[in-house]
Amino acid sequence: MTRILLFIVSLTALSRVVSAAQENVNIKIRNESGHRVILNWVHPQTKETVVMREMEPDPQRQFIINSFVHHKFQLWQAPDEETGSCGGDEDDGTDGDQTCKTSFFQVTQPEEQAFVITKDFHVETDIPPPAPNPVDNIDLSNLEDPTVVLEKCKNQAAKRLETGNNYEAVMKEYHICTTTRLTPAIKYINDEVRFERDIRIDASVNAENFTCTDPNIETSPDVRTEEWTSSVDQITRTAHIKLDRPTSRIHVIENFASIDECNAMEEEAQDSLSVASTADGKGGTTISLGRKAMQAAIRPKFSTDGEPLEGDLISQLSGRVYEYTNHVLGLGITPFGQEPLMSIQYFGRGYNDTEPDRYTPHCDGKCVGQKHIDGARMATMVIYCTIPEKGGFTNFQNANVHVKPSQGSAIFFSYIDPSTNMTDDGLTQHSGCPVYDGEKKIITQWVRYGVSSDVPHSAFNTLNVLKSNDGE
């Protein structure tokens, strides 16, 4: 009887541990290190790391992710994007050490847990109050209509000029008038924008799995449609515009590739397929459960002036990608120095597959609203050749855009504003939903801006740092 009771008690304790491990935890992280940080999830069995997200040095912002009790994470200090070094000096607490620092933390509490990355790159589980910010003390009860404020300040300045006051003194008073009276309204607007953005991102994380597992979901509606005629093959194609922002565009183009072009790519890739890899957040690549597929790089052939070779199906398809990219962005992109076309293949093994072929949410290039780095990716074309029976959608979770592909269609998305060179702020983050039944075969072209024959894509590591600056 005693043994039975002990067994029941042990079983109860074990079930509590299992239940806790399966309970979703809302993790909040604040980066006070002063450095850009790469957050990696550590696989509990294989110890492989999967890149989760980048975190800018912003002490006032909490980065939010969802995880489970006992999950472990690695934090890696990202090197400077220009020098390729982590730098460091006595002022920032690193004593001049050039080594990129790492740290680990583990989720131990159910429901919610908070962490802070300190200046010495340690992780504390109890977040102290954020440093005082003068902006937080602005009295929002004194909100005024900005239009009224500007009119009042302008009239006040005009009257003082009419009475012979010094122009520079009047302009200084005008500046003070507008700055002090508009500050509460600007802070209010900024607070609302950040609040709405955080809600949208949190909601999109929760909606990702629902979108990817619903076989009946249809492609998101168009903002508008356009007709595009290739100057090379003279074929007019319909482009469905799903998102149209200066730094973030998503287009679905009908009949972008022919069956013969898809077959030519598949045949060329057949003998060189290998396991797909991802950036490891440290300048190299790694095999990751976050991207499970087979891939092969195919280098198209072009003439010396960058034109597709006549009769070469792969060359013609690649040239069409650059033609459409220039049609949308007008950046004069050429094939010289670009990455090769990538044949990528996913295979379905049923809904019970615990590790299905898929590509978890990620950005192909920078998508944190910063200036584009010369030589980095700025647009992507994904061409669908074989459509799975179930699964395999493309989901842009932060933009609320999902695409149920059709054979021969393509998704073009860009993450740069060609007029300012500013990059997307997360709207083009996307995933390749799990493939459950059948096969998904796509062709992907990542398009870079700032590469050439002299400085090709291979001159950069996966952090977009020139290898010559990275010690390679």
Short mmCIF file of C-alpha atoms in Angstrom, two decimals:
data_model
loop_
_atom_site.label_atom_id
_atom_site.label_comp_id
_atom_site.label_asym_id
_atom_site.label_seq_id
_atom_site.Cartn_x
_atom_site.Cartn_y
_atom_site.Cartn_z
CA MET A 1 0.00 0.00 0.00
CA THR A 2 2.84 2.35 0.88
CA ARG A 3 4.54 1.67 -2.44
CA ILE A 4 1.30 2.44 -4.28
CA LEU A 5 0.92 5.74 -2.45
CA LEU A 6 4.53 6.66 -3.21
CA PHE A 7 3.96 5.81 -6.88
CA ILE A 8 0.84 8.00 -7.00
CA VAL A 9 2.66 10.90 -5.32
CA SER A 10 5.60 10.56 -7.74
CA LEU A 11 3.26 10.38 -10.73
CA THR A 12 1.43 13.49 -9.54
CA ALA A 13 4.69 15.37 -9.12
CA LEU A 14 5.85 14.29 -12.57
CA SER A 15 2.59 15.41 -14.17
CA ARG A 16 2.99 18.83 -12.56
CA VAL A 17 6.50 19.13 -13.98
CA VAL A 18 5.30 18.12 -17.45
CA SER A 19 2.34 20.50 -17.25
CA ALA A 20 4.62 23.35 -16.21
CA ALA A 21 7.01 22.57 -19.06
CA GLN A 22 4.16 22.74 -21.55
CA GLU A 23 2.73 25.98 -20.20
CA ASN A 24 3.20 28.99 -22.42
CA VAL A 25 5.31 31.73 -20.83
CA ASN A 26 5.29 35.38 -21.85
CA ILE A 27 8.94 36.50 -21.74
CA LYS A 28 9.89 40.16 -21.54
CA ILE A 29 13.48 41.21 -22.23
CA ARG A 30 15.02 44.66 -21.94
CA ASN A 31 18.39 45.32 -23.54
CA GLU A 32 20.48 47.69 -21.41
CA SER A 33 23.81 46.31 -22.64
CA GLY A 34 24.41 49.16 -25.08
CA HIS A 35 24.92 46.63 -27.88
CA ARG A 36 22.82 45.01 -30.56
CA VAL A 37 21.99 41.50 -29.34
CA ILE A 38 21.06 38.29 -31.20
CA LEU A 39 18.61 36.10 -29.26
CA ASN A 40 18.96 32.36 -29.96
CA TRP A 41 16.76 29.51 -28.72
CA VAL A 42 18.73 26.44 -27.56
CA HIS A 43 17.22 23.11 -28.61
CA PRO A 44 16.86 21.02 -25.40
CA GLN A 45 18.03 17.76 -27.03
CA THR A 46 20.49 18.67 -29.78
CA LYS A 47 21.73 21.93 -28.16
CA GLU A 48 21.52 23.57 -31.60
CA THR A 49 20.74 27.28 -31.58
CA VAL A 50 17.95 28.84 -33.60
CA VAL A 51 17.99 32.59 -34.22
CA MET A 52 14.83 34.13 -32.74
CA ARG A 53 15.26 37.86 -33.19
CA GLU A 54 17.56 40.89 -33.06
CA MET A 55 17.30 43.31 -30.15
CA GLU A 56 18.51 46.86 -30.49
CA PRO A 57 20.01 48.63 -27.45
CA ASP A 58 16.84 50.31 -26.20
CA PRO A 59 16.48 50.44 -22.38
CA GLN A 60 12.97 51.87 -22.68
CA ARG A 61 11.61 48.99 -24.76
CA GLN A 62 10.62 45.48 -23.72
CA PHE A 63 11.12 42.79 -26.35
CA ILE A 64 8.43 40.13 -26.00
CA ILE A 65 8.58 36.47 -27.06
CA ASN A 66 6.56 33.37 -26.18
CA SER A 67 8.24 30.24 -24.81
CA PHE A 68 7.85 27.48 -22.23
CA VAL A 69 9.18 26.65 -18.77
CA HIS A 70 12.71 25.12 -18.84
CA HIS A 71 13.49 26.47 -22.31
CA LYS A 72 16.99 27.92 -22.57
CA PHE A 73 18.19 30.89 -24.60
CA GLN A 74 21.55 32.23 -25.71
CA LEU A 75 22.31 35.93 -26.04
CA TRP A 76 25.09 36.90 -28.41
CA GLN A 77 26.58 40.36 -28.72
CA ALA A 78 26.44 41.26 -32.41
CA PRO A 79 29.52 42.94 -33.90
CA ASP A 80 29.53 46.42 -35.35
CA GLU A 81 28.04 46.28 -38.85
CA GLU A 82 30.77 48.48 -40.34
CA THR A 83 33.90 47.13 -38.63
CA GLY A 84 32.84 43.53 -38.00
CA SER A 85 34.27 43.84 -34.47
CA CYS A 86 32.54 43.97 -31.10
CA GLY A 87 34.86 46.80 -30.12
CA GLY A 88 34.68 47.77 -26.50
CA ASP A 89 36.47 50.23 -24.26
CA GLU A 90 36.73 51.05 -20.61
CA ASP A 91 33.77 53.41 -20.80
CA ASP A 92 31.32 50.64 -21.74
CA GLY A 93 32.62 48.16 -19.18
CA THR A 94 34.29 45.79 -21.66
CA ASP A 95 37.89 46.89 -20.91
CA GLY A 96 38.71 47.12 -24.59
CA ASP A 97 37.95 43.43 -25.20
CA GLN A 98 37.25 42.81 -28.90
CA THR A 99 35.54 39.44 -28.25
CA CYS A 100 31.79 39.23 -28.82
CA LYS A 101 30.25 38.24 -25.53
CA THR A 102 27.65 35.55 -24.91
CA SER A 103 25.30 34.84 -22.06
CA PHE A 104 22.54 32.35 -21.30
CA PHE A 105 19.25 32.36 -19.41
CA GLN A 106 16.52 29.82 -18.76
CA VAL A 107 12.78 30.19 -18.31
CA THR A 108 11.87 29.05 -14.80
CA GLN A 109 8.50 30.64 -14.03
CA PRO A 110 5.06 29.94 -15.52
CA GLU A 111 2.86 32.54 -17.22
CA GLU A 112 5.31 35.47 -17.29
CA GLN A 113 8.98 36.16 -16.63
CA ALA A 114 11.13 39.23 -17.18
CA PHE A 115 14.85 39.58 -17.90
CA VAL A 116 17.28 42.44 -18.38
CA ILE A 117 20.63 42.33 -20.22
CA THR A 118 23.03 44.45 -18.19
CA LYS A 119 25.93 46.59 -19.39
CA ASP A 120 28.41 43.84 -18.47
CA PHE A 121 26.31 41.41 -20.58
CA HIS A 122 24.91 39.47 -17.67
CA VAL A 123 21.25 38.52 -17.48
CA GLU A 124 19.17 39.42 -14.43
CA THR A 125 15.78 37.87 -13.82
CA ASP A 126 14.32 40.75 -11.82
CA ILE A 127 14.06 43.83 -14.00
CA PRO A 128 14.91 46.99 -12.07
CA PRO A 129 12.96 50.15 -12.81
CA PRO A 130 14.12 51.72 -16.09
CA ALA A 131 16.42 54.72 -15.92
CA PRO A 132 14.52 58.00 -15.53
CA ASN A 133 13.55 59.49 -18.86
CA PRO A 134 12.70 63.21 -18.92
CA VAL A 135 10.16 62.57 -21.66
CA ASP A 136 8.15 60.38 -19.28
CA ASN A 137 7.54 63.40 -17.04
CA ILE A 138 5.78 65.42 -19.74
CA ASP A 139 2.31 66.40 -18.60
CA LEU A 140 -0.13 64.92 -21.10
CA SER A 141 -3.05 66.76 -19.51
CA ASN A 142 -1.92 69.87 -21.40
CA LEU A 143 -2.54 68.40 -24.84
CA GLU A 144 -3.33 70.99 -27.48
CA ASP A 145 -4.36 70.67 -31.11
CA PRO A 146 -1.04 70.88 -33.05
CA THR A 147 -2.67 72.90 -35.83
CA VAL A 148 -3.94 75.48 -33.32
CA VAL A 149 -0.54 75.61 -31.58
CA LEU A 150 1.32 76.31 -34.81
CA GLU A 151 -1.13 79.02 -35.80
CA LYS A 152 -0.88 80.75 -32.40
CA CYS A 153 2.94 80.59 -32.38
CA LYS A 154 3.06 81.91 -35.96
CA ASN A 155 0.70 84.83 -35.19
CA GLN A 156 2.66 85.69 -32.05
CA ALA A 157 5.94 85.76 -34.03
CA ALA A 158 4.37 87.86 -36.81
CA LYS A 159 3.12 90.50 -34.32
CA ARG A 160 6.53 90.77 -32.66
CA LEU A 161 8.21 91.24 -36.04
CA GLU A 162 5.70 93.97 -36.94
CA THR A 163 6.69 95.91 -33.81
CA GLY A 164 10.36 95.89 -34.84
CA ASN A 165 11.71 93.12 -32.65
CA ASN A 166 15.00 91.42 -33.55
CA TYR A 167 14.44 88.69 -36.14
CA GLU A 168 16.76 86.14 -34.50
CA ALA A 169 15.17 86.72 -31.07
CA VAL A 170 11.67 86.30 -32.53
CA MET A 171 12.66 83.06 -34.30
CA LYS A 172 14.15 81.74 -31.06
CA GLU A 173 10.90 82.51 -29.21
CA TYR A 174 8.94 80.87 -32.05
CA HIS A 175 11.07 77.75 -31.71
CA ILE A 176 10.52 77.64 -27.95
CA CYS A 177 6.78 78.21 -28.40
CA THR A 178 6.32 75.35 -30.85
CA THR A 179 8.70 72.95 -29.09
CA THR A 180 7.30 73.29 -25.57
CA ARG A 181 3.64 73.35 -26.59
CA LEU A 182 3.86 70.57 -29.19
CA THR A 183 5.95 68.17 -27.09
CA PRO A 184 2.99 66.66 -25.16
CA ALA A 185 1.11 65.99 -28.41
CA ILE A 186 4.18 64.41 -30.02
CA LYS A 187 4.80 62.21 -26.97
CA TYR A 188 1.16 61.14 -26.91
CA ILE A 189 1.28 60.17 -30.58
CA ASN A 190 4.57 58.29 -30.15
CA ASP A 191 3.21 56.40 -27.13
CA GLU A 192 0.11 55.40 -29.07
CA VAL A 193 2.14 54.26 -32.09
CA ARG A 194 4.43 52.10 -29.93
CA PHE A 195 1.48 50.69 -27.98
CA GLU A 196 -0.41 49.75 -31.15
CA ARG A 197 2.71 48.27 -32.74
CA ASP A 198 3.47 46.07 -29.72
CA ILE A 199 -0.13 44.82 -29.66
CA ARG A 200 -0.01 44.05 -33.39
CA ILE A 201 3.25 42.11 -33.12
CA ASP A 202 2.07 40.13 -30.09
CA ALA A 203 -1.19 39.28 -31.85
CA SER A 204 0.63 38.22 -35.01
CA VAL A 205 2.79 35.77 -33.05
CA ASN A 206 -0.31 34.12 -31.60
CA ALA A 207 -2.04 34.01 -35.01
CA GLU A 208 0.90 32.41 -36.86
CA ASN A 209 0.02 28.79 -36.02
CA PHE A 210 -3.70 29.27 -36.68
CA THR A 211 -2.98 30.67 -40.13
CA CYS A 212 -0.51 27.95 -41.06
CA THR A 213 -2.70 25.02 -39.97
CA ASP A 214 -5.93 26.10 -41.67
CA PRO A 215 -6.02 24.34 -45.08
CA ASN A 216 -9.06 26.33 -46.17
CA ILE A 217 -7.68 29.81 -45.61
CA GLU A 218 -7.57 31.94 -48.75
CA THR A 219 -5.01 34.48 -49.90
CA SER A 220 -5.35 37.94 -48.34
CA PRO A 221 -7.28 40.51 -50.40
CA ASP A 222 -5.54 42.89 -52.79
CA VAL A 223 -4.84 46.53 -52.15
CA ARG A 224 -5.04 46.86 -55.93
CA THR A 225 -3.95 45.03 -59.08
CA GLU A 226 -1.57 46.10 -61.83
CA GLU A 227 -0.61 44.76 -65.25
CA TRP A 228 3.09 44.35 -66.01
CA THR A 229 4.54 43.51 -69.42
CA SER A 230 8.05 42.10 -69.62
CA SER A 231 10.16 43.85 -72.23
CA VAL A 232 11.97 40.57 -72.86
CA ASP A 233 9.20 38.02 -73.51
CA GLN A 234 6.42 40.60 -74.16
CA ILE A 235 4.03 38.68 -71.87
CA THR A 236 1.61 40.72 -69.75
CA ARG A 237 1.21 39.44 -66.20
CA THR A 238 -1.18 40.49 -63.42
CA ALA A 239 0.39 41.65 -60.16
CA HIS A 240 -1.76 41.53 -57.02
CA ILE A 241 -0.52 44.21 -54.62
CA LYS A 242 -0.99 42.98 -51.04
CA LEU A 243 1.05 45.60 -49.21
CA ASP A 244 2.29 48.92 -50.56
CA ARG A 245 4.42 50.88 -48.09
CA PRO A 246 7.57 52.87 -48.91
CA THR A 247 9.83 50.37 -47.09
CA SER A 248 7.59 47.29 -47.35
CA ARG A 249 6.01 45.93 -50.53
CA ILE A 250 4.37 42.54 -51.13
CA HIS A 251 3.25 41.57 -54.66
CA VAL A 252 1.85 38.28 -55.97
CA ILE A 253 2.46 37.89 -59.71
CA GLU A 254 0.44 35.42 -61.78
CA ASN A 255 2.17 33.03 -64.22
CA PHE A 256 5.62 34.38 -63.48
CA ALA A 257 7.37 31.12 -64.39
CA SER A 258 6.52 28.49 -66.97
CA ILE A 259 6.43 24.74 -66.35
CA ASP A 260 9.46 24.34 -68.60
CA GLU A 261 11.44 26.91 -66.57
CA CYS A 262 10.53 25.15 -63.31
CA ASN A 263 11.50 21.77 -64.77
CA ALA A 264 14.83 23.16 -65.97
CA MET A 265 15.63 24.43 -62.45
CA GLU A 266 14.59 21.16 -60.81
CA GLU A 267 16.67 19.09 -63.22
CA GLU A 268 19.71 21.32 -62.72
CA ALA A 269 19.37 21.10 -58.91
CA GLN A 270 18.73 17.37 -58.69
CA ASP A 271 22.33 16.22 -58.14
CA SER A 272 23.40 19.02 -55.78
CA LEU A 273 20.60 19.18 -53.19
CA SER A 274 21.74 19.56 -49.59
CA VAL A 275 20.20 20.40 -46.23
CA ALA A 276 19.17 24.07 -46.08
CA SER A 277 21.00 26.31 -43.62
CA THR A 278 20.33 29.63 -41.92
CA ALA A 279 22.43 32.49 -40.59
CA ASP A 280 23.82 31.67 -37.15
CA GLY A 281 23.76 35.29 -35.95
CA LYS A 282 27.56 35.34 -35.77
CA GLY A 283 28.46 35.85 -39.42
CA GLY A 284 28.29 32.21 -40.48
CA THR A 285 25.61 29.61 -41.19
CA THR A 286 24.16 26.65 -39.33
CA ILE A 287 21.69 23.81 -39.77
CA SER A 288 18.56 24.69 -37.84
CA LEU A 289 15.18 23.17 -37.03
CA GLY A 290 13.78 26.61 -37.81
CA ARG A 291 14.44 25.94 -41.49
CA LYS A 292 13.88 22.37 -42.59
CA ALA A 293 14.21 21.83 -46.36
CA MET A 294 16.57 20.74 -49.12
CA GLN A 295 18.21 23.29 -51.40
CA ALA A 296 20.63 23.72 -54.29
CA ALA A 297 22.23 26.89 -55.62
CA ILE A 298 22.08 27.39 -59.39
CA ARG A 299 24.21 30.06 -61.05
CA PRO A 300 22.42 31.52 -64.13
CA LYS A 301 24.50 32.51 -67.14
CA PHE A 302 24.36 36.03 -68.57
CA SER A 303 26.02 37.88 -71.40
CA THR A 304 28.77 40.41 -70.70
CA ASP A 305 26.19 43.22 -70.74
CA GLY A 306 23.94 41.42 -68.22
CA GLU A 307 21.33 40.11 -70.65
CA PRO A 308 19.83 36.59 -70.35
CA LEU A 309 21.19 34.08 -72.82
CA GLU A 310 18.77 33.32 -75.64
CA GLY A 311 17.22 29.87 -75.29
CA ASP A 312 18.56 29.39 -71.73
CA LEU A 313 15.42 28.91 -69.58
CA ILE A 314 17.17 29.42 -66.22
CA SER A 315 18.90 32.57 -67.44
CA GLN A 316 15.62 33.97 -68.78
CA LEU A 317 13.81 33.29 -65.50
CA SER A 318 16.57 34.96 -63.49
CA GLY A 319 16.61 37.96 -65.81
CA ARG A 320 12.84 38.34 -65.36
CA VAL A 321 13.38 38.60 -61.59
CA TYR A 322 15.75 41.56 -61.99
CA GLU A 323 13.48 43.13 -64.61
CA TYR A 324 10.52 43.08 -62.21
CA THR A 325 12.67 44.29 -59.30
CA ASN A 326 13.74 47.32 -61.32
CA HIS A 327 10.15 47.86 -62.46
CA VAL A 328 9.08 48.21 -58.82
CA LEU A 329 12.09 49.88 -57.21
CA GLY A 330 13.91 51.58 -60.08
CA LEU A 331 17.36 50.87 -58.65
CA GLY A 332 19.04 49.62 -61.83
CA ILE A 333 19.87 46.20 -60.39
CA THR A 334 22.02 43.90 -62.56
CA PRO A 335 22.82 40.19 -62.11
CA PHE A 336 26.51 40.88 -61.50
CA GLY A 337 27.61 39.99 -57.97
CA GLN A 338 24.17 38.72 -56.97
CA GLU A 339 23.40 35.47 -55.15
CA PRO A 340 22.53 32.44 -57.29
CA LEU A 341 19.00 31.23 -57.80
CA MET A 342 18.08 28.76 -55.05
CA SER A 343 16.00 25.65 -55.72
CA ILE A 344 14.29 24.76 -52.42
CA GLN A 345 12.22 21.65 -51.76
CA TYR A 346 9.93 20.78 -48.83
CA PHE A 347 8.32 17.37 -48.26
CA GLY A 348 5.16 16.61 -46.28
CA ARG A 349 4.92 13.67 -43.89
CA GLY A 350 1.44 14.19 -42.43
CA TYR A 351 -0.06 16.28 -39.61
CA ASN A 352 1.54 14.04 -36.97
CA ASP A 353 5.07 15.02 -37.98
CA THR A 354 6.56 16.76 -34.94
CA GLU A 355 9.31 18.43 -36.99
CA PRO A 356 7.71 19.20 -40.38
CA ASP A 357 9.51 20.80 -43.29
CA ARG A 358 9.01 24.53 -42.87
CA TYR A 359 10.74 27.90 -42.42
CA THR A 360 9.82 29.67 -39.18
CA PRO A 361 9.23 33.47 -39.10
CA HIS A 362 12.28 35.42 -40.22
CA CYS A 363 13.43 38.39 -42.27
CA ASP A 364 15.50 37.91 -45.42
CA GLY A 365 17.30 41.19 -44.83
CA LYS A 366 17.35 43.89 -42.20
CA CYS A 367 13.85 44.66 -40.95
CA VAL A 368 14.41 46.89 -37.91
CA GLY A 369 13.88 50.24 -39.60
CA GLN A 370 17.56 51.14 -40.06
CA LYS A 371 19.59 52.42 -42.99
CA HIS A 372 20.33 49.79 -45.63
CA ILE A 373 23.85 48.39 -45.44
CA ASP A 374 25.65 48.52 -48.77
CA GLY A 375 25.75 45.05 -50.30
CA ALA A 376 22.91 43.62 -48.20
CA ARG A 377 19.68 42.04 -49.40
CA MET A 378 16.79 44.38 -50.08
CA ALA A 379 14.23 42.28 -52.02
CA THR A 380 13.15 38.67 -52.54
CA MET A 381 11.34 36.77 -55.29
CA VAL A 382 9.80 33.38 -54.40
CA ILE A 383 8.53 31.38 -57.38
CA TYR A 384 6.16 28.44 -56.82
CA CYS A 385 6.76 25.42 -59.06
CA THR A 386 5.12 22.53 -57.19
CA ILE A 387 2.21 23.12 -54.80
CA PRO A 388 1.65 20.80 -51.80
CA GLU A 389 -1.73 19.22 -51.19
CA LYS A 390 -1.86 20.61 -47.65
CA GLY A 391 0.19 23.35 -46.03
CA GLY A 392 3.05 25.36 -47.43
CA PHE A 393 1.44 28.80 -47.40
CA THR A 394 3.60 31.91 -47.12
CA ASN A 395 2.63 34.07 -44.15
CA PHE A 396 3.66 37.66 -43.44
CA GLN A 397 2.41 37.65 -39.87
CA ASN A 398 3.11 41.27 -38.93
CA ALA A 399 1.47 42.60 -42.10
CA ASN A 400 -1.58 40.30 -41.83
CA VAL A 401 -0.84 39.01 -45.33
CA HIS A 402 -0.93 35.31 -46.17
CA VAL A 403 -0.58 33.74 -49.60
CA LYS A 404 -1.99 30.43 -50.80
CA PRO A 405 0.26 29.85 -53.80
CA SER A 406 -0.63 28.60 -57.26
CA GLN A 407 1.70 26.87 -59.69
CA GLY A 408 3.88 29.29 -61.62
CA SER A 409 2.97 32.29 -59.47
CA ALA A 410 5.54 34.30 -57.52
CA ILE A 411 5.74 36.53 -54.47
CA PHE A 412 7.92 39.61 -54.74
CA PHE A 413 8.59 41.52 -51.54
CA SER A 414 11.02 44.36 -50.94
CA TYR A 415 12.28 45.76 -47.66
CA ILE A 416 13.88 49.03 -48.65
CA ASP A 417 12.63 52.52 -49.48
CA PRO A 418 14.57 53.30 -52.69
CA SER A 419 14.24 57.05 -52.11
CA THR A 420 15.75 57.05 -48.59
CA ASN A 421 17.53 53.66 -48.32
CA MET A 422 15.69 53.04 -45.05
CA THR A 423 14.73 49.41 -44.41
CA ASP A 424 11.49 47.74 -43.40
CA ASP A 425 10.47 47.69 -39.73
CA GLY A 426 9.15 44.14 -39.51
CA LEU A 427 6.27 44.06 -41.99
CA THR A 428 8.10 41.70 -44.38
CA GLN A 429 8.96 39.19 -41.66
CA HIS A 430 7.52 35.97 -43.06
CA SER A 431 7.35 32.21 -42.70
CA GLY A 432 7.04 29.20 -44.95
CA CYS A 433 4.21 27.32 -43.22
CA PRO A 434 4.72 23.59 -42.54
CA VAL A 435 4.16 21.24 -45.48
CA TYR A 436 1.86 18.43 -44.33
CA ASP A 437 0.96 16.49 -47.49
CA GLY A 438 2.66 16.48 -50.88
CA GLU A 439 5.69 18.47 -52.01
CA LYS A 440 6.47 22.17 -52.18
CA LYS A 441 9.15 23.17 -54.66
CA ILE A 442 10.09 26.81 -55.01
CA ILE A 443 12.77 28.96 -56.60
CA THR A 444 14.08 31.85 -54.55
CA GLN A 445 16.16 34.82 -55.61
CA TRP A 446 17.48 37.12 -52.91
CA VAL A 447 18.32 40.48 -54.49
CA ARG A 448 21.10 42.66 -53.10
CA TYR A 449 21.80 46.37 -53.51
CA GLY A 450 25.41 47.51 -53.71
CA VAL A 451 27.07 44.37 -55.08
CA SER A 452 29.02 44.10 -58.33
CA SER A 453 31.49 41.88 -60.13
CA ASP A 454 34.28 43.46 -58.06
CA VAL A 455 32.40 43.20 -54.74
CA PRO A 456 30.06 40.19 -55.06
CA HIS A 457 27.69 38.83 -52.42
CA SER A 458 30.32 36.26 -51.40
CA ALA A 459 32.52 39.10 -50.13
CA PHE A 460 30.12 39.55 -47.20
CA ASN A 461 29.41 37.28 -44.24
CA THR A 462 25.84 36.64 -43.06
CA LEU A 463 25.94 39.77 -40.89
CA ASN A 464 26.56 41.78 -44.10
CA VAL A 465 30.06 42.63 -42.92
CA LEU A 466 32.82 42.49 -45.52
CA LYS A 467 34.91 39.40 -44.82
CA SER A 468 38.02 41.51 -45.30
CA ASN A 469 36.91 43.46 -42.20
CA ASP A 470 35.95 40.30 -40.35
CA GLY A 471 39.37 38.69 -40.35
CA GLU A 472 38.50 36.12 -43.05
#
